[in-house]
Short mmCIF file of C-alpha atoms in Angstrom, two decimals:
data_model
loop_
_atom_site.label_atom_id
_atom_site.label_comp_id
_atom_site.label_asym_id
_atom_site.label_seq_id
_atom_site.Cartn_x
_atom_site.Cartn_y
_atom_site.Cartn_z
CA UNK A 1 -41.56 34.93 15.11
CA UNK A 2 -39.01 37.70 14.47
CA UNK A 3 -37.05 36.64 17.57
CA UNK A 4 -36.88 33.03 16.34
CA UNK A 5 -35.65 34.11 12.88
CA UNK A 6 -33.14 36.54 14.42
CA UNK A 7 -31.90 33.86 16.85
CA UNK A 8 -31.57 31.31 14.05
CA UNK A 9 -29.73 33.87 11.91
CA UNK A 10 -27.28 34.70 14.70
CA UNK A 11 -26.73 31.01 15.43
CA UNK A 12 -26.05 30.34 11.74
CA UNK A 13 -23.62 33.28 11.60
CA UNK A 14 -21.77 32.19 14.76
CA UNK A 15 -21.52 28.56 13.60
CA UNK A 16 -20.36 29.68 10.16
CA UNK A 17 -17.65 31.94 11.59
CA UNK A 18 -16.56 29.24 14.02
CA UNK A 19 -16.30 26.65 11.25
CA UNK A 20 -14.46 29.09 8.99
CA UNK A 21 -12.04 29.93 11.78
CA UNK A 22 -11.37 26.28 12.53
CA UNK A 23 -10.87 25.24 8.95
CA UNK A 24 -8.43 28.10 8.30
CA UNK A 25 -6.28 27.25 11.31
CA UNK A 26 -6.44 23.52 10.54
CA UNK A 27 -5.36 24.18 6.95
CA UNK A 28 -2.55 26.42 8.16
CA UNK A 29 -1.29 23.84 10.66
CA UNK A 30 -1.44 21.01 8.12
CA UNK A 31 -0.07 23.13 5.28
CA UNK A 32 3.15 24.41 6.88
CA UNK A 33 5.34 21.76 5.20
CA UNK A 34 4.12 19.72 2.25
CA UNK A 35 5.41 17.64 -0.67
CA UNK A 36 4.13 18.95 -4.01
CA UNK A 37 4.07 16.81 -7.17
CA UNK A 38 4.83 13.82 -4.95
CA UNK A 39 5.26 10.32 -6.33
CA UNK A 40 6.42 6.97 -4.98
CA UNK A 41 8.11 4.59 -7.40
CA UNK A 42 6.22 1.32 -7.90
CA UNK A 43 8.10 -1.91 -7.13
CA UNK A 44 7.52 -5.64 -7.35
CA UNK A 45 8.27 -8.47 -4.91
CA UNK A 46 11.68 -9.04 -6.53
CA UNK A 47 12.88 -5.70 -5.20
CA UNK A 48 13.05 -4.50 -1.59
CA UNK A 49 13.45 -0.75 -2.19
CA UNK A 50 11.49 2.20 -3.48
CA UNK A 51 11.97 5.97 -3.64
CA UNK A 52 9.87 9.05 -2.93
CA UNK A 53 10.19 12.20 -5.04
CA UNK A 54 8.56 15.64 -5.20
CA UNK A 55 9.16 19.19 -4.03
CA UNK A 56 9.23 19.86 -0.29
CA UNK A 57 7.58 23.23 0.39
CA UNK A 58 8.02 25.22 3.62
CA UNK A 59 5.27 27.81 4.07
CA UNK A 60 6.52 28.90 7.51
CA UNK A 61 8.53 31.97 8.53
CA UNK A 62 11.46 29.84 9.75
CA UNK A 63 13.84 27.31 8.24
CA UNK A 64 12.76 23.68 8.64
CA UNK A 65 14.82 20.49 8.50
CA UNK A 66 13.33 17.10 7.60
CA UNK A 67 15.39 14.71 9.73
CA UNK A 68 13.61 11.44 8.97
CA UNK A 69 10.31 9.97 7.83
CA UNK A 70 8.02 6.96 8.12
CA UNK A 71 5.24 5.62 5.91
CA UNK A 72 2.02 3.67 6.16
CA UNK A 73 3.93 0.71 4.65
CA UNK A 74 5.10 -0.10 8.18
CA UNK A 75 8.18 -2.18 8.93
CA UNK A 76 11.06 -1.04 6.69
CA UNK A 77 14.27 1.00 6.77
CA UNK A 78 13.62 4.67 6.02
CA UNK A 79 16.51 6.89 4.94
CA UNK A 80 17.09 10.31 3.44
CA UNK A 81 19.50 10.06 0.50
CA UNK A 82 21.58 12.33 -1.68
CA UNK A 83 23.57 11.70 -4.85
CA UNK A 84 27.06 13.18 -5.03
CA UNK A 85 29.18 12.60 -8.14
CA UNK A 86 26.77 9.86 -9.22
CA UNK A 87 27.05 8.00 -5.90
CA UNK A 88 23.94 7.63 -3.75
CA UNK A 89 24.49 7.79 0.00
CA UNK A 90 22.58 8.49 3.18
CA UNK A 91 22.28 12.24 3.75
CA UNK A 92 23.47 13.36 7.16
CA UNK A 93 21.76 16.40 8.66
CA UNK A 94 18.51 15.91 6.76
CA UNK A 95 16.86 18.08 4.11
CA UNK A 96 16.97 21.79 4.97
CA UNK A 97 14.07 23.83 3.60
CA UNK A 98 14.44 27.61 3.92
CA UNK A 99 11.57 29.74 5.23
CA UNK A 100 9.02 30.17 2.41
CA UNK A 101 11.29 28.02 0.25
CA UNK A 102 11.50 24.62 -1.41
CA UNK A 103 13.78 21.60 -1.60
CA UNK A 104 13.56 19.29 -4.61
CA UNK A 105 13.54 15.49 -4.23
CA UNK A 106 14.32 13.88 -7.59
CA UNK A 107 15.96 10.85 -9.22
CA UNK A 108 19.71 11.48 -9.34
CA UNK A 109 19.50 13.96 -6.44
CA UNK A 110 18.09 14.15 -2.94
CA UNK A 111 15.23 11.71 -2.29
CA UNK A 112 13.63 9.54 0.38
CA UNK A 113 14.33 5.79 0.31
CA UNK A 114 12.28 2.91 1.68
CA UNK A 115 14.55 -0.13 2.00
CA UNK A 116 14.09 -3.66 3.27
CA UNK A 117 10.40 -3.78 2.30
CA UNK A 118 9.63 -7.17 0.72
CA UNK A 119 6.04 -6.57 -0.42
CA UNK A 120 5.03 -5.06 -3.75
CA UNK A 121 4.14 -1.38 -3.94
CA UNK A 122 1.75 -1.27 -6.90
CA UNK A 123 1.11 1.60 -9.29
CA UNK A 124 -2.23 3.14 -8.34
CA UNK A 125 -1.74 2.63 -4.59
CA UNK A 126 -1.51 5.60 -2.24
CA UNK A 127 0.93 5.73 0.68
CA UNK A 128 0.86 8.10 3.66
CA UNK A 129 4.22 9.65 4.61
CA UNK A 130 4.99 11.33 7.94
CA UNK A 131 7.93 13.76 8.08
CA UNK A 132 9.89 14.06 11.33
CA UNK A 133 11.16 17.63 11.63
CA UNK A 134 14.20 19.02 13.42
CA UNK A 135 12.08 20.78 16.05
CA UNK A 136 10.64 17.43 17.16
CA UNK A 137 7.31 17.87 15.40
CA UNK A 138 5.75 15.56 12.81
CA UNK A 139 3.90 16.44 9.63
CA UNK A 140 1.64 13.88 7.96
CA UNK A 141 1.56 14.51 4.22
CA UNK A 142 -1.44 13.97 1.97
CA UNK A 143 -1.49 10.41 0.57
CA UNK A 144 1.14 10.06 -2.18
CA UNK A 145 0.33 8.16 -5.39
CA UNK A 146 2.47 5.23 -6.49
CA UNK A 147 3.51 5.37 -10.15
CA UNK A 148 5.66 3.35 -12.53
CA UNK A 149 8.52 5.75 -13.23
CA UNK A 150 12.06 5.54 -14.56
CA UNK A 151 15.12 6.86 -12.77
CA UNK A 152 18.81 7.40 -13.46
CA UNK A 153 21.74 5.10 -12.91
CA UNK A 154 23.27 5.62 -9.48
CA UNK A 155 26.01 3.96 -7.48
CA UNK A 156 25.60 3.23 -3.76
CA UNK A 157 29.33 3.56 -3.06
CA UNK A 158 30.05 2.58 0.54
CA UNK A 159 26.44 2.66 1.76
CA UNK A 160 26.18 -0.11 4.35
CA UNK A 161 24.56 -3.28 3.08
CA UNK A 162 24.64 -2.30 -0.57
CA UNK A 163 26.70 -3.16 -3.59
CA UNK A 164 28.50 -1.00 -6.14
CA UNK A 165 26.68 -0.77 -9.42
CA UNK A 166 23.26 -0.66 -7.81
CA UNK A 167 20.79 0.51 -10.40
CA UNK A 168 18.49 3.00 -8.72
CA UNK A 169 16.10 2.94 -11.67
CA UNK A 170 14.70 -0.46 -10.78
CA UNK A 171 16.39 -0.93 -7.40
CA UNK A 172 17.69 -4.33 -8.58
CA UNK A 173 21.09 -5.46 -7.32
CA UNK A 174 23.71 -6.21 -9.99
CA UNK A 175 26.47 -8.72 -9.50
CA UNK A 176 30.05 -7.62 -10.03
#
């Protein structure tokens, strides 16, 4: 009887340590780059764009660059954007995040854009975002909530396929 209890105890200990070891390494692998306080701006059918905001966090010992991204929305144009002197434009070179550092994505600054998506993105939905990093790896983020949020006035400048006076707050095109 003692041998059975001892064997069961050792088995429980081994399984517990194995599970603990796996969950720690899985967390570490998934937690190297994340987007804290993430939100996706809700949009209706009358609008074909939305934005993604939050704080990119790099928990690794080396600098990381987000070069592009995709989402669970599927077919759309995905671009990294910056705002310089009030003009929104595609950001070349991606978002650099220093080792153990952060990079803020916010209205009126750097952010991720989903363009050419005709379907509504409703407040309360959750969207999965996958970051494509400069080293060729991908990081799938935790599902990001969609919220109705306001944003600042921005101008697309010479961004291909856009018009001056584009209001980023509701992503509606203005004539003129």
